Coordinates of C-alpha atoms in Angstrom, one line a residue:
X1 CA 3.9 11.5 31.7
X2 CA 3.6 13.6 34.8
X3 CA 6.0 16.2 33.5
X4 CA 3.1 17.5 31.3
X5 CA 1.4 18.9 34.4
X6 CA 2.8 21.8 36.5
X7 CA 0.9 20.9 39.6
X8 CA 0.3 17.6 41.5
X9 CA -3.5 17.9 41.4
X10 CA -4.0 17.6 37.6
X11 CA -1.3 14.9 37.6
X12 CA -3.4 12.9 40.1
X13 CA -6.6 13.4 38.2
X14 CA -4.9 12.4 34.9
X15 CA -3.9 9.1 36.5
X16 CA -7.5 8.6 37.7
X17 CA -8.8 9.4 34.3
X18 CA -6.5 7.1 32.4
X19 CA -7.1 4.3 34.9
X20 CA -10.8 4.8 34.4
X21 CA -10.4 4.6 30.6
X22 CA -8.4 1.3 31.0
X23 CA -10.9 -0.1 33.5
X24 CA -13.9 -2.4 32.9
X25 CA -16.5 0.3 33.4
X26 CA -19.3 0.0 30.9
X27 CA -19.6 3.8 30.4
X28 CA -16.6 5.9 30.8
X29 CA -17.7 9.5 31.5
X30 CA -17.0 12.0 34.2
X31 CA -19.5 10.6 36.7
X32 CA -18.6 6.9 36.4
X33 CA -14.8 7.5 36.4
X34 CA -15.1 9.9 39.3
X35 CA -17.1 7.3 41.3
X36 CA -14.5 4.7 40.5
X37 CA -11.7 7.0 41.7
X38 CA -13.5 7.8 44.9
X39 CA -14.3 11.4 44.1
X40 CA -17.4 12.8 45.6
X41 CA -18.5 14.5 42.4
X42 CA -17.2 14.6 38.8
X43 CA -16.0 18.2 39.3
X44 CA -12.3 17.3 39.4
X45 CA -12.4 15.3 36.2
X46 CA -14.5 18.0 34.5
X47 CA -12.2 20.7 35.6
X48 CA -9.2 18.7 34.4
X49 CA -10.7 18.3 30.9
X50 CA -12.0 21.8 30.7
X51 CA -10.1 24.3 32.8
X52 CA -6.8 22.9 34.0
X53 CA -3.6 24.2 32.5
X54 CA -2.2 21.5 30.2
X55 CA -1.7 21.0 26.5
X56 CA -3.5 18.1 24.7
X57 CA -1.1 18.4 21.7
X58 CA 1.8 17.9 24.1
X59 CA 0.2 14.7 25.3
X60 CA -0.5 13.6 21.7
X61 CA 3.2 14.1 21.0
X62 CA 4.1 11.8 23.9
X63 CA 1.6 9.2 22.6
X64 CA 3.2 9.3 19.2
X65 CA 6.7 9.0 20.6
X66 CA 5.4 5.9 22.6
X67 CA 4.0 4.4 19.4
X68 CA 7.1 5.2 17.3
X69 CA 9.3 3.6 20.0
X70 CA 7.3 0.5 20.7
X71 CA 5.6 -0.3 17.4
X72 CA 7.8 1.6 14.9
X73 CA 8.1 -0.3 11.6
X74 CA 9.5 0.9 8.3
X75 CA 6.9 -1.2 6.5
X76 CA 3.9 0.1 8.5
X77 CA 0.8 1.6 6.9
X78 CA -0.9 4.9 7.8
X79 CA -4.7 4.5 7.5
X80 CA -7.2 7.4 7.2
X81 CA -10.9 7.3 8.0
X82 CA -13.5 9.2 10.0
X83 CA -15.9 8.0 12.7
X84 CA -18.9 9.6 14.3
X85 CA -20.3 10.1 17.8
X86 CA -24.0 10.7 18.1
X87 CA -24.8 13.7 20.2
X88 CA -27.9 15.7 21.2
X89 CA -28.4 19.4 21.1
X90 CA -26.5 22.1 19.1
X91 CA -23.8 23.3 21.5
X92 CA -21.2 20.5 21.5
X93 CA -18.4 21.7 19.3
X94 CA -18.8 20.5 15.7
X95 CA -22.1 18.8 16.2
X96 CA -24.5 19.0 13.2
X97 CA -26.9 16.9 11.2
X98 CA -24.5 15.0 9.0
X99 CA -23.8 11.6 7.6
X100 CA -23.2 9.0 10.4
X101 CA -21.3 6.0 9.2
X102 CA -22.3 3.8 12.1
X103 CA -26.0 4.1 11.3
X104 CA -25.8 4.8 7.6
X105 CA -28.0 7.8 7.6
X106 CA -28.0 11.5 8.7
X107 CA -27.8 12.0 12.4
X108 CA -27.0 14.8 14.8
X109 CA -23.4 13.9 15.5
X110 CA -19.7 14.9 15.7
X111 CA -17.2 13.7 13.1
X112 CA -13.6 13.0 14.0
X113 CA -11.0 12.2 11.3
X114 CA -8.5 9.7 12.6
X115 CA -5.2 8.4 11.5
X116 CA -4.2 4.8 12.5
X117 CA -0.6 3.5 12.6
X118 CA -0.8 -0.2 11.5
X119 CA 2.4 -2.2 11.9
X120 CA 3.2 -5.9 12.0
X121 CA 3.2 -5.8 15.8
X122 CA -0.1 -4.0 16.3
X123 CA -2.3 -1.0 15.2
X124 CA -3.6 2.0 17.1
X125 CA -4.7 5.6 16.6
X126 CA -1.8 8.0 15.8
X127 CA -3.5 11.4 15.3
X128 CA -6.9 13.0 15.4
X129 CA -8.8 16.0 14.0
X130 CA -12.3 17.2 14.8
X131 CA -14.3 18.0 11.6
X132 CA -15.9 21.5 11.9
X133 CA -18.8 21.8 9.4
X134 CA -19.1 24.9 7.3
X135 CA -22.0 26.1 9.3
X136 CA -19.9 26.0 12.4
X137 CA -16.8 27.5 10.8
X138 CA -18.8 30.7 9.9
X139 CA -20.8 31.0 13.1
X140 CA -18.6 33.4 15.2
X141 CA -20.8 33.4 18.4
X142 CA -21.1 29.6 18.5
X143 CA -17.3 29.2 17.8
X144 CA -16.6 31.6 20.6
X145 CA -18.9 29.7 23.1
X146 CA -17.2 26.4 22.2
X147 CA -13.7 27.9 22.4
X148 CA -12.7 27.2 18.8
X149 CA -9.4 28.9 18.1
X150 CA -9.5 31.8 15.6
X151 CA -7.0 30.2 13.3
X152 CA -9.2 27.1 12.8
X153 CA -11.3 27.4 9.7
X154 CA -13.3 25.1 7.5
X155 CA -11.4 22.1 6.1
X156 CA -12.7 19.0 4.3
X157 CA -12.2 15.6 5.8
X158 CA -9.5 14.8 3.2
X159 CA -8.0 18.1 4.0
X160 CA -7.8 17.2 7.7
X161 CA -6.2 13.9 6.6
X162 CA -3.6 15.8 4.6
X163 CA -2.8 17.8 7.7
X164 CA -2.2 14.7 9.8
X165 CA -0.1 13.0 7.0
X166 CA 2.0 16.2 6.7
X167 CA 2.6 16.2 10.5
X168 CA 3.6 12.5 10.3
X169 CA 6.1 13.1 7.6
X170 CA 7.5 16.1 9.5
X171 CA 8.0 13.7 12.5
X172 CA 9.7 11.2 10.2
X173 CA 7.3 8.5 11.3
X174 CA 8.5 5.1 9.9
X175 CA 5.9 3.9 7.4
X176 CA 5.7 2.7 3.8
X177 CA 2.1 3.0 2.6
X178 CA -1.1 5.0 3.0
X179 CA -4.5 3.5 2.8
X180 CA -8.0 5.0 2.9
X181 CA -11.6 4.4 1.7
X182 CA -13.3 6.0 -1.4
X183 CA -14.3 9.2 0.4
X184 CA -10.6 10.0 0.6
X185 CA -9.4 8.2 -2.5
X186 CA -11.6 10.3 -4.8
X187 CA -10.1 13.6 -3.5
X188 CA -7.5 15.0 -6.0
X189 CA -5.8 17.2 -3.3
X190 CA -5.0 14.2 -1.1
X191 CA -3.7 12.2 -4.1
X192 CA -1.6 15.2 -5.2
X193 CA -0.1 15.5 -1.8
X194 CA 0.9 11.9 -1.8
X195 CA 2.4 12.2 -5.3
X196 CA 4.4 15.3 -4.3
X197 CA 5.9 13.4 -1.3
X198 CA 6.5 10.1 -3.3
X199 CA 4.3 8.1 -0.9
X200 CA 2.9 4.7 -2.0
X201 CA -0.8 4.3 -1.5
X202 CA -3.8 2.0 -1.9
X203 CA -7.0 4.2 -2.0
X204 CA -10.4 2.9 -2.6
X205 CA -12.0 4.9 -5.5
X206 CA -15.5 5.2 -6.9
X207 CA -16.3 3.6 -10.3
X208 CA -16.7 7.1 -11.8
X209 CA -13.1 8.2 -11.1
X210 CA -11.7 9.4 -14.5
X211 CA -8.9 7.1 -15.6
X212 CA -7.2 6.1 -18.9
X213 CA -6.4 2.5 -19.7
X214 CA -5.8 -0.4 -19.6
X215 CA -2.8 -0.7 -22.0
X216 CA -3.9 -1.4 -25.5
X217 CA -7.4 -0.1 -24.9
X218 CA -8.7 3.4 -25.9
X219 CA -8.3 6.1 -23.3
X220 CA -11.7 6.5 -21.6
X221 CA -13.2 7.6 -18.3
X222 CA -13.3 5.1 -15.5
X223 CA -17.1 4.8 -15.6
X224 CA -16.6 2.8 -18.8
X225 CA -13.1 1.6 -18.1
X226 CA -14.2 0.0 -14.8
X227 CA -17.0 -1.8 -16.7
X228 CA -14.6 -3.1 -19.3
X229 CA -11.7 -4.1 -17.1
X230 CA -13.2 -7.0 -15.3
X231 CA -14.3 -8.6 -18.6
X232 CA -11.0 -7.8 -20.2
X233 CA -9.2 -9.5 -17.2
X234 CA -11.5 -12.5 -17.3
X235 CA -10.9 -13.0 -21.0
X236 CA -7.2 -13.1 -20.3
X237 CA -7.6 -15.3 -17.2
X238 CA -5.8 -12.6 -15.1
X239 CA -7.7 -13.1 -11.8
X240 CA -5.9 -14.3 -8.7
X241 CA -7.8 -15.5 -5.6
X242 CA -6.2 -14.0 -2.5
X243 CA -7.2 -13.1 1.1
X244 CA -7.7 -9.5 1.9
X245 CA -7.0 -10.3 5.6
X246 CA -8.7 -12.0 8.4
X247 CA -12.2 -11.0 9.4
X248 CA -14.6 -12.0 12.1
X249 CA -15.5 -15.1 10.1
X250 CA -12.0 -16.0 9.0
X251 CA -10.0 -15.1 5.9
X252 CA -11.7 -12.8 3.5
X253 CA -11.1 -14.2 0.0
X254 CA -11.7 -12.4 -3.2
X255 CA -10.6 -12.6 -6.8
X256 CA -8.2 -9.8 -7.8
X257 CA -6.6 -8.3 -10.9
X258 CA -4.8 -5.1 -11.7
X259 CA -3.7 -3.0 -14.7
X260 CA -1.5 0.0 -15.2
X261 CA -3.6 3.1 -15.8
X262 CA -3.1 6.8 -16.2
X263 CA -4.8 9.4 -14.0
X264 CA -5.5 12.4 -16.2
X265 CA -4.0 15.6 -14.8
X266 CA -2.1 13.8 -12.0
X267 CA 1.1 12.1 -12.9
X268 CA 2.6 9.6 -10.4
X269 CA 5.8 10.5 -8.6
X270 CA 9.1 9.9 -10.3
X271 CA 9.8 6.2 -10.4
X272 CA 6.2 5.3 -9.5
X273 CA 3.2 4.0 -11.5
X274 CA -0.6 3.9 -11.2
X275 CA -2.5 0.7 -11.2
X276 CA -6.2 0.1 -10.9
X277 CA -6.7 -2.8 -8.5
X278 CA -10.0 -4.6 -8.9
X279 CA -11.6 -6.8 -6.3
X280 CA -14.3 -9.3 -7.4
X281 CA -16.5 -11.5 -5.1
X282 CA -15.8 -15.2 -5.4
X283 CA -19.4 -15.9 -6.3
X284 CA -22.2 -14.1 -8.0
X285 CA -24.7 -12.3 -5.8
X286 CA -28.2 -10.9 -6.3
X287 CA -28.2 -7.1 -6.8
X288 CA -31.0 -4.6 -6.6
X289 CA -33.6 -5.3 -9.3
X290 CA -32.9 -9.0 -9.3
X291 CA -29.7 -8.9 -11.4
X292 CA -27.3 -11.6 -10.5
X293 CA -23.6 -10.8 -11.0
X294 CA -20.3 -10.5 -9.2
X295 CA -19.6 -7.6 -6.8
X296 CA -16.7 -5.3 -7.6
X297 CA -14.6 -2.8 -5.7
X298 CA -11.9 -0.6 -7.1
X299 CA -8.6 0.7 -5.7
X300 CA -6.1 3.2 -7.1
X301 CA -2.5 2.0 -6.4
X302 CA 0.4 4.4 -6.5
X303 CA 3.6 2.3 -6.1
X304 CA 7.2 2.0 -7.0
X305 CA 8.0 -0.3 -9.9
X306 CA 9.0 -3.3 -7.8
X307 CA 5.6 -3.6 -6.0
X308 CA 3.4 -6.6 -7.0
X309 CA -0.2 -7.5 -6.8
X310 CA 0.0 -9.5 -3.6
X311 CA 1.5 -6.5 -1.8
X312 CA -1.2 -4.2 -3.1
X313 CA -3.9 -6.7 -2.0
X314 CA -2.3 -6.9 1.5
X315 CA -2.2 -3.1 1.9
X316 CA -5.8 -2.8 0.7
X317 CA -6.8 -5.2 3.6
X318 CA -4.8 -3.2 6.2
X319 CA -7.4 -0.4 5.8
X320 CA -9.8 -2.4 8.0
X321 CA -7.4 -1.9 10.9
X322 CA -8.8 1.6 11.5
X323 CA -12.3 0.1 11.6
X324 CA -11.1 -2.2 14.4
X325 CA -9.5 0.8 16.2
X326 CA -12.8 2.7 16.0
X327 CA -14.7 -0.2 17.5
X328 CA -12.2 -1.0 20.2
X329 CA -11.7 2.6 21.3
X330 CA -15.5 3.2 21.5
X331 CA -16.2 0.0 23.4
X332 CA -13.1 -0.3 25.6
X333 CA -11.3 3.1 26.0
X334 CA -14.2 5.5 26.1
X335 CA -13.5 7.3 22.8
X336 CA -17.1 8.4 22.4
X337 CA -18.2 8.5 26.1
X338 CA -17.2 12.1 26.8
X339 CA -19.7 14.6 28.2
X340 CA -17.8 17.7 27.1
X341 CA -18.8 20.5 24.7
X342 CA -15.7 22.7 24.1
X343 CA -12.8 22.4 21.7
X344 CA -10.1 22.0 24.3
X345 CA -12.0 19.4 26.4
X346 CA -12.9 17.4 23.3
X347 CA -9.2 17.1 22.3
X348 CA -8.1 16.3 25.9
X349 CA -10.6 13.5 26.3
X350 CA -9.9 12.0 22.8
X351 CA -6.2 12.1 23.3
X352 CA -6.4 10.4 26.7
X353 CA -8.5 7.7 25.1
X354 CA -5.8 7.3 22.4
X355 CA -3.2 7.0 25.1
X356 CA -5.2 4.2 26.7
X357 CA -5.7 2.4 23.3
X358 CA -2.0 2.7 22.5
X359 CA -1.0 1.3 25.9
X360 CA -3.2 -1.7 25.4
X361 CA -1.9 -2.2 21.9
X362 CA 1.7 -2.1 23.0
X363 CA 1.1 -4.5 25.9
X364 CA -0.6 -7.0 23.7
X365 CA 2.3 -6.7 21.2
X366 CA 5.0 -7.3 23.8
X367 CA 3.1 -9.6 26.1
X368 CA 0.8 -11.7 23.8
X369 CA -1.7 -14.0 25.4
X370 CA -0.3 -17.5 25.7
X371 CA -1.7 -20.1 23.3
X372 CA -4.0 -22.7 25.0
X373 CA -2.0 -25.8 26.0
X374 CA -2.4 -28.4 23.3
X375 CA -4.0 -31.7 24.4
X376 CA -1.5 -34.4 23.7
X377 CA -2.7 -37.3 21.5
X378 CA -2.3 -40.6 23.5
X379 CA -1.4 -43.9 21.8
X380 CA -3.5 -46.9 22.8
X381 CA -0.6 -48.2 24.9
X382 CA -0.3 -44.8 26.7
X383 CA -4.0 -44.8 27.4
X384 CA -3.9 -48.3 28.9
X385 CA -1.0 -47.3 31.2
X386 CA -2.8 -44.1 32.2
X387 CA -6.0 -46.2 32.9
X388 CA -4.0 -48.6 35.1
X389 CA -2.5 -45.8 37.0
X390 CA -5.9 -44.4 37.8
X391 CA -7.2 -47.7 39.1
X392 CA -7.5 -47.9 42.9
X393 CA -5.1 -50.3 44.6
X394 CA -6.6 -53.6 45.9
X395 CA -8.2 -53.1 49.2
X396 CA -8.4 -49.3 49.0
X397 CA -11.7 -47.4 48.9
X398 CA -13.0 -46.5 45.4
X399 CA -13.3 -42.8 44.7

């Protein structure tokens, strides 16, 4: 990718930086990667990220071309989610007291909205957007200090997701479905965008999402509908036990059912239908207040007529691939290890981290680790023969 840089100096530092992100360093910031590369100070890496003349979006396009070529799959899933990086102070671009998913509370952090490309061969980040809180968007002095472009205004996290999906469609990225959690599934603008472009999706939704259904039942809001549907399904024995995918402890099995529903004010695309997919725990659990009952989760599915429940369940499970990317990128390719404050340098570091993750994903896809050699099972006769072969010859020293 040396053609992205007009001079040899930034090309050399780029190589040092990416090698550092791919290395086994524990922390991957300017100081540690400079030391690994033999630089006397982190100045060259800091200048490369902050002042050198190169375009992070041009690098992103190269990363996307690489993913399209090496992992491209017409049946892939695009997955939306956001992740946070805890930061101190108030000057780092976009930093604010806001919800931090990794800790489950409000922290001083930056929020990045990410798009993962999940194919059969592997999954990796495909695009990124930095979330700029409303307080930042309207603070001209702070925007100017952080180098935020004038054309960048406030956008919701789902709005940033729409921008990335729009860019993916413009690139004609091969994919079949979109998946996201309830923070995105409840957003009507995101759903409307996917309907307008006839995109299949499985979006987690809150129990309060207004729906109408199931067939044969009075039209009612989802807060009641969601309460009725599990019992309605159970009475008709409509649950199927299926795995949502493999987790750290093996296959994640749940009971599933679905019904066609209507989304008031938002019709599906032509030739598509809406289903409410319901996930139920396989055993009852104790809830707050001592109540013992099943746990439920709800997904809105927008699909062509030929889609079936097993496919919807599988796509719902693919959403966890972005969680794996978040964890891997933070632990291995330095996604959150940056020590930069400005808009350009943030995008440069994150895009380089995405390149490193994409490279590792492609290498693993095309050069998988060999399976451990299986230990052959010996017959008693083979064991006897092997034992005789190991016996020392008469007169020879025992070993």
